[in-house]
PDB file of C-alpha atoms and ligand atoms in Angstrom:
ATOM      1  CA  TYR A  29     140.618 161.876 126.387  1.00 37.00           C
ATOM      2  CA  THR A  30     142.048 159.041 128.802  1.00 41.00           C
ATOM      3  CA  ASN A  31     144.041 156.527 127.200  1.00 41.00           C
ATOM      4  CA  PRO A  32     141.876 153.926 126.240  1.00 40.00           C
ATOM      5  CA  ILE A  33     144.709 151.621 127.129  1.00 38.00           C
ATOM      6  CA  LYS A  34     144.449 151.776 130.875  1.00 40.00           C
ATOM      7  CA  ASN A  35     140.687 150.346 129.994  1.00 39.00           C
ATOM      8  CA  THR A  36     141.716 146.962 128.458  1.00 39.00           C
ATOM      9  CA  ASP A  37     141.638 143.367 130.129  1.00 38.00           C
ATOM     10  CA  THR A  38     144.979 143.005 127.869  1.00 37.00           C
ATOM     11  CA  VAL A  39     146.943 145.047 129.747  1.00 39.00           C
ATOM     12  CA  ARG A  40     145.784 144.153 132.993  1.00 35.00           C
ATOM     13  CA  SER A  41     146.612 140.467 132.273  1.00 38.00           C
ATOM     14  CA  VAL A  42     150.051 141.957 130.902  1.00 42.00           C
ATOM     15  CA  ASN A  43     150.433 142.969 134.758  1.00 43.00           C
ATOM     16  CA  SER A  44     148.821 140.598 137.109  1.00 45.00           C
ATOM     17  CA  GLY A  45     150.570 137.549 134.944  1.00 49.00           C
ATOM     18  CA  GLY A  46     153.182 138.747 133.473  1.00 53.00           C
ATOM     19  CA  VAL A  47     152.746 137.056 130.340  1.00 57.00           C
ATOM     20  CA  ILE A  48     152.960 138.377 127.087  1.00 54.00           C
ATOM     21  CA  THR A  49     151.357 136.968 123.467  1.00 57.00           C
ATOM     22  CA  LEU A  50     151.185 138.598 120.027  1.00 60.00           C
ATOM     23  CA  HIS A  51     147.641 138.590 120.062  1.00 63.00           C
ATOM     24  CA  ASP A  52     148.207 141.124 123.418  1.00 66.00           C
ATOM     25  CA  VAL A  53     150.413 142.960 121.287  1.00 71.00           C
ATOM     26  CA  THR A  54     148.903 143.425 118.632  1.00 79.00           C
ATOM     27  CA  SER A  55     145.414 144.565 120.433  1.00 83.00           C
ATOM     28  CA  VAL A  56     148.014 146.691 122.501  1.00 85.00           C
ATOM     29  CA  LYS A  57     149.392 148.426 118.915  1.00 86.00           C
ATOM     30  CA  LYS A  58     145.729 148.575 117.851  1.00 85.00           C
ATOM     31  CA  LEU A  59     144.669 151.121 120.823  1.00 84.00           C
ATOM     32  CA  GLU A  60     147.351 152.927 120.418  1.00 87.00           C
ATOM     33  CA  GLN A  61     147.023 153.643 116.535  1.00 86.00           C
ATOM     34  CA  ILE A  62     143.188 154.565 117.106  1.00 83.00           C
ATOM     35  CA  ARG A  63     144.275 156.827 120.149  1.00 83.00           C
ATOM     36  CA  THR A  64     146.865 158.045 117.860  1.00 88.00           C
ATOM     37  CA  GLU A  65     144.432 159.007 114.796  1.00 87.00           C
ATOM     38  CA  PHE A  66     141.792 160.203 117.310  1.00 87.00           C
ATOM     39  CA  VAL A  67     143.906 162.941 118.479  1.00 89.00           C
ATOM     40  CA  SER A  68     145.510 163.571 115.080  1.00 91.00           C
ATOM     41  CA  ASN A  69     141.958 163.612 113.587  1.00 91.00           C
ATOM     42  CA  VAL A  70     140.731 166.230 116.793  1.00 92.00           C
ATOM     43  CA  THR A  71     143.474 168.363 116.146  1.00 93.00           C
ATOM     44  CA  HIS A  72     142.663 168.376 112.654  1.00 92.00           C
ATOM     45  CA  GLU A  73     139.007 169.612 113.143  1.00 92.00           C
ATOM     46  CA  LEU A  74     139.955 171.894 115.790  1.00 94.00           C
ATOM     47  CA  LYS A  75     142.335 173.748 113.421  1.00 95.00           C
ATOM     48  CA  THR A  76     139.906 174.198 110.436  1.00 92.00           C
ATOM     49  CA  PRO A  77     137.655 176.525 111.936  1.00 94.00           C
ATOM     50  CA  LEU A  78     140.093 178.194 113.629  1.00 96.00           C
ATOM     51  CA  THR A  79     141.850 178.468 110.895  1.00 96.00           C
ATOM     52  CA  SER A  80     138.756 180.307 109.024  1.00 96.00           C
ATOM     53  CA  ILE A  81     138.674 182.313 111.853  1.00 97.00           C
ATOM     54  CA  ARG A  82     141.921 183.821 111.611  1.00 97.00           C
ATOM     55  CA  GLY A  83     141.908 184.224 108.259  1.00 97.00           C
ATOM     56  CA  PHE A  84     138.467 186.315 108.049  1.00 97.00           C
ATOM     57  CA  VAL A  85     139.528 188.924 111.356  1.00 97.00           C
ATOM     58  CA  GLU A  86     142.680 189.117 109.470  1.00 97.00           C
ATOM     59  CA  THR A  87     141.207 190.572 105.848  1.00 97.00           C
ATOM     60  CA  LEU A  88     138.704 192.239 107.625  1.00 97.00           C
ATOM     61  CA  LYS A  89     141.900 193.997 109.398  1.00 96.00           C
ATOM     62  CA  ASN A  90     142.826 194.803 106.586  1.00 96.00           C
ATOM     63  CA  GLY A  91     141.018 196.913 105.074  1.00 95.00           C
ATOM     64  CA  ALA A  92     137.291 194.647 104.632  1.00 94.00           C
ATOM     65  CA  ILE A  93     135.909 196.415 107.504  1.00 95.00           C
ATOM     66  CA  GLU A  94     135.629 199.195 105.890  1.00 96.00           C
ATOM     67  CA  ASP A  95     133.128 198.028 103.411  1.00 96.00           C
ATOM     68  CA  THR A  96     130.139 197.076 105.984  1.00 95.00           C
ATOM     69  CA  ALA A  97     128.126 194.591 104.015  1.00 96.00           C
ATOM     70  CA  VAL A  98     131.176 192.816 103.408  1.00 96.00           C
ATOM     71  CA  ALA A  99     132.296 192.990 106.716  1.00 97.00           C
ATOM     72  CA  ALA A 100     128.313 191.627 108.046  1.00 97.00           C
ATOM     73  CA  LYS A 101     128.917 188.945 106.006  1.00 96.00           C
ATOM     74  CA  PHE A 102     132.332 187.872 107.513  1.00 97.00           C
ATOM     75  CA  LEU A 103     131.487 188.332 110.881  1.00 97.00           C
ATOM     76  CA  ASP A 104     128.160 185.828 110.348  1.00 97.00           C
ATOM     77  CA  ILE A 105     130.957 183.282 109.341  1.00 96.00           C
ATOM     78  CA  ILE A 106     133.522 183.681 111.877  1.00 97.00           C
ATOM     79  CA  ASP A 107     130.338 183.389 114.085  1.00 97.00           C
ATOM     80  CA  ILE A 108     129.221 180.471 112.153  1.00 95.00           C
ATOM     81  CA  GLU A 109     133.106 179.310 112.669  1.00 95.00           C
ATOM     82  CA  ALA A 110     132.800 179.805 116.231  1.00 96.00           C
ATOM     83  CA  GLU A 111     129.683 177.922 116.763  1.00 95.00           C
ATOM     84  CA  ARG A 112     131.291 175.084 115.400  1.00 94.00           C
ATOM     85  CA  LEU A 113     134.126 175.196 117.300  1.00 95.00           C
ATOM     86  CA  TYR A 114     132.476 175.312 120.601  1.00 95.00           C
ATOM     87  CA  MET A 115     130.043 172.237 119.448  1.00 94.00           C
ATOM     88  CA  LEU A 116     133.094 170.392 118.583  1.00 95.00           C
ATOM     89  CA  ILE A 117     134.097 170.932 122.090  1.00 96.00           C
ATOM     90  CA  ASN A 118     131.322 169.885 123.701  1.00 95.00           C
ATOM     91  CA  ASP A 119     131.030 166.868 121.556  1.00 96.00           C
ATOM     92  CA  ILE A 120     134.652 165.976 122.292  1.00 95.00           C
ATOM     93  CA  LEU A 121     134.400 166.089 126.333  1.00 94.00           C
ATOM     94  CA  GLN A 122     131.239 164.263 126.295  1.00 94.00           C
ATOM     95  CA  LEU A 123     132.498 161.625 124.362  1.00 93.00           C
ATOM     96  CA  SER A 124     135.564 160.928 126.600  1.00 91.00           C
ATOM     97  CA  GLU A 125     133.461 161.725 129.757  1.00 92.00           C
ATOM     98  CA  ILE A 126     131.575 158.187 128.845  1.00 93.00           C
ATOM     99  CA  GLU A 127     134.352 156.560 127.727  1.00 88.00           C
ATOM    100  CA  GLY A 128     135.928 156.609 130.810  1.00 85.00           C
ATOM    101  CA  MET A 129     132.549 154.892 132.354  1.00 88.00           C
ATOM    102  CA  ARG A 130     132.076 151.410 133.267  1.00 84.00           C
ATOM    103  CA  LYS A 131     128.410 152.007 134.511  1.00 84.00           C
ATOM    104  CA  ASP A 132     126.844 155.423 134.173  1.00 84.00           C
ATOM    105  CA  ASP A 133     126.088 157.970 136.675  1.00 84.00           C
ATOM    106  CA  ASN A 134     122.616 159.614 138.179  1.00 88.00           C
ATOM    107  CA  ILE A 135     120.648 156.821 137.497  1.00 93.00           C
ATOM    108  CA  MET A 136     116.784 157.115 138.402  1.00 95.00           C
ATOM    109  CA  GLU A 137     113.240 155.850 137.018  1.00 96.00           C
ATOM    110  CA  THR A 138     112.219 157.989 134.308  1.00 96.00           C
ATOM    111  CA  ASN A 139     109.609 158.181 131.568  1.00 97.00           C
ATOM    112  CA  LEU A 140     111.025 157.685 127.920  1.00 97.00           C
ATOM    113  CA  ASN A 141     107.603 159.304 126.980  1.00 97.00           C
ATOM    114  CA  THR A 142     108.337 162.391 128.811  1.00 97.00           C
ATOM    115  CA  ILE A 143     111.836 161.908 127.474  1.00 98.00           C
ATOM    116  CA  ILE A 144     111.017 162.415 123.751  1.00 98.00           C
ATOM    117  CA  GLY A 145     108.600 165.034 124.107  1.00 98.00           C
ATOM    118  CA  GLU A 146     111.568 167.047 125.311  1.00 98.00           C
ATOM    119  CA  VAL A 147     113.197 166.291 122.330  1.00 98.00           C
ATOM    120  CA  VAL A 148     110.641 166.806 120.328  1.00 98.00           C
ATOM    121  CA  LEU A 149     110.225 170.399 121.420  1.00 98.00           C
ATOM    122  CA  ILE A 150     113.740 170.611 121.386  1.00 98.00           C
ATOM    123  CA  LEU A 151     114.089 170.029 117.603  1.00 98.00           C
ATOM    124  CA  GLU A 152     110.380 171.212 116.417  1.00 98.00           C
ATOM    125  CA  ALA A 153     112.150 174.143 114.908  1.00 98.00           C
ATOM    126  CA  ALA A 154     114.692 173.022 113.251  1.00 97.00           C
ATOM    127  CA  ALA A 155     111.973 170.918 111.732  1.00 98.00           C
ATOM    128  CA  GLN A 156     109.523 173.104 110.831  1.00 98.00           C
ATOM    129  CA  LYS A 157     111.855 175.288 108.658  1.00 97.00           C
ATOM    130  CA  LYS A 158     112.330 172.481 106.731  1.00 97.00           C
ATOM    131  CA  GLY A 159     108.845 171.095 106.853  1.00 98.00           C
ATOM    132  CA  VAL A 160     109.506 168.021 108.212  1.00 98.00           C
ATOM    133  CA  ARG A 161     107.150 166.466 110.280  1.00 98.00           C
ATOM    134  CA  LEU A 162     108.171 164.463 113.400  1.00 98.00           C
ATOM    135  CA  ILE A 163     105.742 161.776 114.137  1.00 98.00           C
ATOM    136  CA  VAL A 164     105.770 160.364 117.374  1.00 98.00           C
ATOM    137  CA  GLU A 165     104.181 156.666 118.177  1.00 97.00           C
ATOM    138  CA  VAL A 166     105.867 155.580 121.668  1.00 97.00           C
ATOM    139  CA  ASP A 167     103.753 153.690 123.966  1.00 95.00           C
ATOM    140  CA  GLN A 168     103.561 155.675 127.316  1.00 95.00           C
ATOM    141  CA  THR A 169     104.289 153.414 130.329  1.00 95.00           C
ATOM    142  CA  ILE A 170     107.322 152.741 129.092  1.00 96.00           C
ATOM    143  CA  ASN A 171     110.201 153.435 132.705  1.00 96.00           C
ATOM    144  CA  LEU A 172     113.862 153.519 131.828  1.00 95.00           C
ATOM    145  CA  LEU A 173     116.575 153.410 134.927  1.00 94.00           C
ATOM    146  CA  VAL A 174     118.776 155.519 133.275  1.00 95.00           C
ATOM    147  CA  ASN A 175     120.519 158.907 133.312  1.00 96.00           C
ATOM    148  CA  LYS A 176     117.926 160.771 131.745  1.00 96.00           C
ATOM    149  CA  ASN A 177     120.353 163.239 130.003  1.00 96.00           C
ATOM    150  CA  ARG A 178     122.457 160.313 128.399  1.00 96.00           C
ATOM    151  CA  ILE A 179     118.821 159.336 126.904  1.00 97.00           C
ATOM    152  CA  LYS A 180     117.586 162.361 125.858  1.00 98.00           C
ATOM    153  CA  GLN A 181     121.010 163.368 124.476  1.00 97.00           C
ATOM    154  CA  MET A 182     121.463 159.655 122.487  1.00 98.00           C
ATOM    155  CA  LEU A 183     117.590 160.766 121.069  1.00 98.00           C
ATOM    156  CA  ILE A 184     118.885 164.380 120.131  1.00 98.00           C
ATOM    157  CA  ASN A 185     121.655 162.877 118.044  1.00 98.00           C
ATOM    158  CA  LEU A 186     119.481 160.657 116.255  1.00 98.00           C
ATOM    159  CA  VAL A 187     116.273 162.939 115.523  1.00 98.00           C
ATOM    160  CA  ASP A 188     118.703 165.721 114.732  1.00 98.00           C
ATOM    161  CA  ASN A 189     120.379 163.537 112.154  1.00 97.00           C
ATOM    162  CA  ALA A 190     117.062 162.666 110.742  1.00 98.00           C
ATOM    163  CA  ILE A 191     115.852 166.206 110.353  1.00 98.00           C
ATOM    164  CA  LYS A 192     119.323 167.344 108.718  1.00 96.00           C
ATOM    165  CA  TYR A 193     119.883 163.991 106.752  1.00 96.00           C
ATOM    166  CA  ASN A 194     115.954 164.467 105.537  1.00 97.00           C
ATOM    167  CA  VAL A 195     114.302 165.753 102.529  1.00 97.00           C
ATOM    168  CA  GLU A 196     112.087 169.099 102.309  1.00 97.00           C
ATOM    169  CA  ASN A 197     108.947 168.516 103.615  1.00 98.00           C
ATOM    170  CA  GLY A 198     109.674 164.710 104.439  1.00 98.00           C
ATOM    171  CA  ALA A 199     108.837 163.102 108.157  1.00 98.00           C
ATOM    172  CA  VAL A 200     110.723 161.249 111.150  1.00 98.00           C
ATOM    173  CA  TYR A 201     108.982 158.694 113.032  1.00 98.00           C
ATOM    174  CA  ILE A 202     110.053 158.418 116.542  1.00 98.00           C
ATOM    175  CA  ARG A 203     108.537 155.031 117.886  1.00 98.00           C
ATOM    176  CA  ALA A 204     109.229 153.300 121.072  1.00 98.00           C
ATOM    177  CA  GLY A 205     107.479 149.551 122.654  1.00 97.00           C
ATOM    178  CA  ARG A 206     108.348 146.909 125.214  1.00 95.00           C
ATOM    179  CA  SER A 207     108.385 143.020 124.231  1.00 93.00           C
ATOM    180  CA  SER A 208     109.947 140.316 126.564  1.00 89.00           C
ATOM    181  CA  GLY A 209     111.933 142.935 128.959  1.00 88.00           C
ATOM    182  CA  LYS A 210     113.477 144.901 126.147  1.00 96.00           C
ATOM    183  CA  THR A 211     112.678 148.583 124.836  1.00 97.00           C
ATOM    184  CA  TYR A 212     112.856 148.752 121.906  1.00 98.00           C
ATOM    185  CA  ILE A 213     113.409 152.092 119.900  1.00 98.00           C
ATOM    186  CA  SER A 214     113.044 152.920 116.505  1.00 98.00           C
ATOM    187  CA  ILE A 215     114.046 156.832 114.546  1.00 98.00           C
ATOM    188  CA  LYS A 216     112.887 156.552 111.084  1.00 98.00           C
ATOM    189  CA  ASP A 217     113.115 159.082 108.291  1.00 98.00           C
ATOM    190  CA  THR A 218     112.228 159.746 104.772  1.00 98.00           C
ATOM    191  CA  GLY A 219     115.437 160.898 104.468  1.00 98.00           C
ATOM    192  CA  ILE A 220     118.512 160.479 101.561  1.00 97.00           C
ATOM    193  CA  GLY A 221     119.508 157.579 103.558  1.00 97.00           C
ATOM    194  CA  ILE A 222     122.960 155.616 103.372  1.00 97.00           C
ATOM    195  CA  SER A 223     124.481 153.125 101.366  1.00 97.00           C
ATOM    196  CA  GLU A 224     125.422 149.734 102.520  1.00 96.00           C
ATOM    197  CA  LYS A 225     128.815 150.576 101.949  1.00 96.00           C
ATOM    198  CA  HIS A 226     129.456 153.335 105.148  1.00 97.00           C
ATOM    199  CA  HIS A 227     126.925 151.030 107.800  1.00 97.00           C
ATOM    200  CA  SER A 228     129.836 149.800 109.269  1.00 94.00           C
ATOM    201  CA  ARG A 229     131.642 153.166 109.382  1.00 95.00           C
ATOM    202  CA  ILE A 230     129.213 155.584 110.371  1.00 97.00           C
ATOM    203  CA  PHE A 231     129.743 155.017 114.490  1.00 96.00           C
ATOM    204  CA  GLU A 232     133.370 155.620 114.167  1.00 94.00           C
ATOM    205  CA  ARG A 233     134.345 159.247 115.260  1.00 93.00           C
ATOM    206  CA  PHE A 234     134.407 161.760 112.674  1.00 93.00           C
ATOM    207  CA  TYR A 235     133.171 159.041 109.912  1.00 94.00           C
ATOM    208  CA  ARG A 236     130.918 160.961 107.971  1.00 94.00           C
ATOM    209  CA  VAL A 237     129.574 159.667 104.485  1.00 94.00           C
ATOM    210  CA  ASP A 238     129.687 163.078 102.911  1.00 90.00           C
ATOM    211  CA  LYS A 239     132.263 165.434 104.166  1.00 86.00           C
ATOM    212  CA  GLY A 240     131.267 168.769 102.642  1.00 85.00           C
ATOM    213  CA  ARG A 241     127.509 168.064 103.441  1.00 84.00           C
ATOM    214  CA  SER A 242     127.933 167.787 107.525  1.00 86.00           C
ATOM    215  CA  ARG A 243     129.737 170.493 107.896  1.00 82.00           C
ATOM    216  CA  ASN A 244     127.003 172.646 105.936  1.00 84.00           C
ATOM    217  CA  MET A 245     124.622 171.038 108.402  1.00 84.00           C
ATOM    218  CA  GLY A 246     126.954 171.970 111.079  1.00 82.00           C
ATOM    219  CA  GLY A 247     128.160 168.154 112.042  1.00 88.00           C
ATOM    220  CA  THR A 248     130.845 167.351 114.240  1.00 93.00           C
ATOM    221  CA  GLY A 249     131.457 163.617 112.963  1.00 95.00           C
ATOM    222  CA  LEU A 250     130.841 162.593 116.641  1.00 96.00           C
ATOM    223  CA  GLY A 251     127.098 162.381 117.184  1.00 97.00           C
ATOM    224  CA  LEU A 252     126.472 158.825 116.143  1.00 98.00           C
ATOM    225  CA  SER A 253     129.587 157.695 117.994  1.00 97.00           C
ATOM    226  CA  ILE A 254     128.192 159.297 120.781  1.00 97.00           C
ATOM    227  CA  VAL A 255     124.857 157.810 120.671  1.00 98.00           C
ATOM    228  CA  LYS A 256     126.950 153.830 120.083  1.00 97.00           C
ATOM    229  CA  HIS A 257     128.794 154.919 123.247  1.00 96.00           C
ATOM    230  CA  ILE A 258     125.417 155.974 125.343  1.00 96.00           C
ATOM    231  CA  VAL A 259     123.565 152.524 124.058  1.00 97.00           C
ATOM    232  CA  ASN A 260     127.157 150.431 125.286  1.00 95.00           C
ATOM    233  CA  LEU A 261     126.950 152.373 128.581  1.00 94.00           C
ATOM    234  CA  TYR A 262     123.212 150.459 129.058  1.00 94.00           C
ATOM    235  CA  SER A 263     124.151 146.962 127.748  1.00 94.00           C
ATOM    236  CA  GLY A 264     122.161 147.796 124.456  1.00 96.00           C
ATOM    237  CA  ASP A 265     122.256 147.130 120.926  1.00 97.00           C
ATOM    238  CA  ILE A 266     121.602 149.556 117.896  1.00 98.00           C
ATOM    239  CA  ARG A 267     121.797 148.879 114.059  1.00 97.00           C
ATOM    240  CA  VAL A 268     120.599 150.956 110.879  1.00 98.00           C
ATOM    241  CA  VAL A 269     118.494 149.842 108.319  1.00 98.00           C
ATOM    242  CA  SER A 270     119.044 152.106 105.534  1.00 98.00           C
ATOM    243  CA  GLN A 271     119.996 152.688 101.815  1.00 96.00           C
ATOM    244  CA  GLN A 272     121.141 155.062  99.183  1.00 96.00           C
ATOM    245  CA  GLY A 273     117.253 157.498  98.762  1.00 95.00           C
ATOM    246  CA  GLN A 274     115.147 155.404 100.880  1.00 96.00           C
ATOM    247  CA  GLY A 275     115.874 156.507 104.483  1.00 98.00           C
ATOM    248  CA  THR A 276     117.289 155.593 107.476  1.00 98.00           C
ATOM    249  CA  GLU A 277     115.796 154.001 110.618  1.00 98.00           C
ATOM    250  CA  PHE A 278     118.657 153.310 113.511  1.00 98.00           C
ATOM    251  CA  LEU A 279     117.119 150.613 115.692  1.00 98.00           C
ATOM    252  CA  ILE A 280     117.923 150.831 119.676  1.00 98.00           C
ATOM    253  CA  GLN A 281     117.269 147.554 121.991  1.00 97.00           C
ATOM    254  CA  LEU A 282     118.316 148.123 125.393  1.00 96.00           C
ATOM    255  CA  PRO A 283     117.787 145.567 128.100  1.00 93.00           C
ATOM    256  CA  LEU A 284     115.485 147.472 130.768  1.00 70.00           C
TER     257      LEU A 284
HETATM  258  P1  ADP B 447     127.806 164.643 111.598  1.00 87.60           P
HETATM  259  O1  ADP B 447     127.483 165.608 112.644  1.00 87.60           O
HETATM  260  O2  ADP B 447     128.180 164.608 110.283  1.00 87.60           O
HETATM  261  O3  ADP B 447     126.110 164.604 110.996  1.00 87.60           O
HETATM  262  P2  ADP B 447     127.590 161.665 113.126  1.00 87.60           P
HETATM  263  O4  ADP B 447     128.220 160.858 113.394  1.00 87.60           O
HETATM  264  O5  ADP B 447     125.907 161.964 113.645  1.00 87.60           O
HETATM  265  O6  ADP B 447     127.908 162.863 112.648  1.00 87.60           O
HETATM  266  O7  ADP B 447     126.832 160.685 111.295  1.00 87.60           O
HETATM  267  C1  ADP B 447     127.563 160.343 110.647  1.00 87.60           C
HETATM  268  C2  ADP B 447     127.620 160.910 109.505  1.00 87.60           C
HETATM  269  O8  ADP B 447     126.491 159.188 109.524  1.00 87.60           O
HETATM  270  C3  ADP B 447     127.349 161.544 108.955  1.00 87.60           C
HETATM  271  O9  ADP B 447     127.904 162.736 108.020  1.00 87.60           O
HETATM  272  C4  ADP B 447     125.506 160.940 107.931  1.00 87.60           C
HETATM  273  O10 ADP B 447     126.594 160.691 106.739  1.00 87.60           O
HETATM  274  C5  ADP B 447     125.505 159.312 108.036  1.00 87.60           C
HETATM  275  N1  ADP B 447     124.148 160.386 108.433  1.00 87.60           N
HETATM  276  C6  ADP B 447     123.651 159.735 109.983  1.00 87.60           C
HETATM  277  N2  ADP B 447     122.455 160.247 110.052  1.00 87.60           N
HETATM  278  C7  ADP B 447     121.869 159.571 108.983  1.00 87.60           C
HETATM  279  C8  ADP B 447     120.746 159.877 108.647  1.00 87.60           C
HETATM  280  N3  ADP B 447     119.241 159.863 109.818  1.00 87.60           N
HETATM  281  N4  ADP B 447     120.660 159.350 106.836  1.00 87.60           N
HETATM  282  C9  ADP B 447     121.434 159.608 106.326  1.00 87.60           C
HETATM  283  N5  ADP B 447     122.391 160.124 106.354  1.00 87.60           N
HETATM  284  C10 ADP B 447     122.790 159.636 107.961  1.00 87.60           C
END
């Protein structure tokens, strides 16, 4: 995890000019607080599955292993928790990598429709399992100057959420178009929705509207935070349109 303080203009102006104002102190302190909070959140998030794994291993060693049905169940739980740990570490590394960047690397002209096709292929099985239809309405001529993997990750996170937080037999609409030099992408679902009071916080790291539900769905709480960082990397904009029980739409605007 890179120290965010290193990246601030505030600190640079302090170093070069030697003048420090009350405002500077406040923002440095705030960044320090965000960093401390993140480290403490990460620690907690990593410890939870580990504690669970250790608990079940201990119970197995203490005799549960003799009952094959119980043992099989415990091993399944250990497997799920280990998978969660793996996903968490992946997301944390991804987030810290993007955070340390000012501009994206490996940029090349890529067709948006092709990326969306690959995203659909990856998530099709998960959608089918829930009876959710993935409906794609995309302008096929849109080419973006981007790191393909980054945009793919952004879309995977959004469509994955749109499936996870959907109702059985719901739908996800993936739309993209272009207007006055800008690319618009919309991921809209028919799911549980997000009440307005959470809108400003859902892009924060580890923020979940319903912690239990997110955990059950295998969420890390970092998906939207990664999305937001990727959008920022391209000087884009993302907003959410949603109400509880009314489905959710994420609208992205990229100046590309
Ligand atoms: P998670 O891993 O928990 O899904 P995210 O960062 O991807 O973490 O999302 C943060 C929270 O925002 C989720 O826990 C969920 O409560 C809410 N959320 C995200 N996408 C949707 C959606 N399409 N519909 C309803 N709620 C959503």
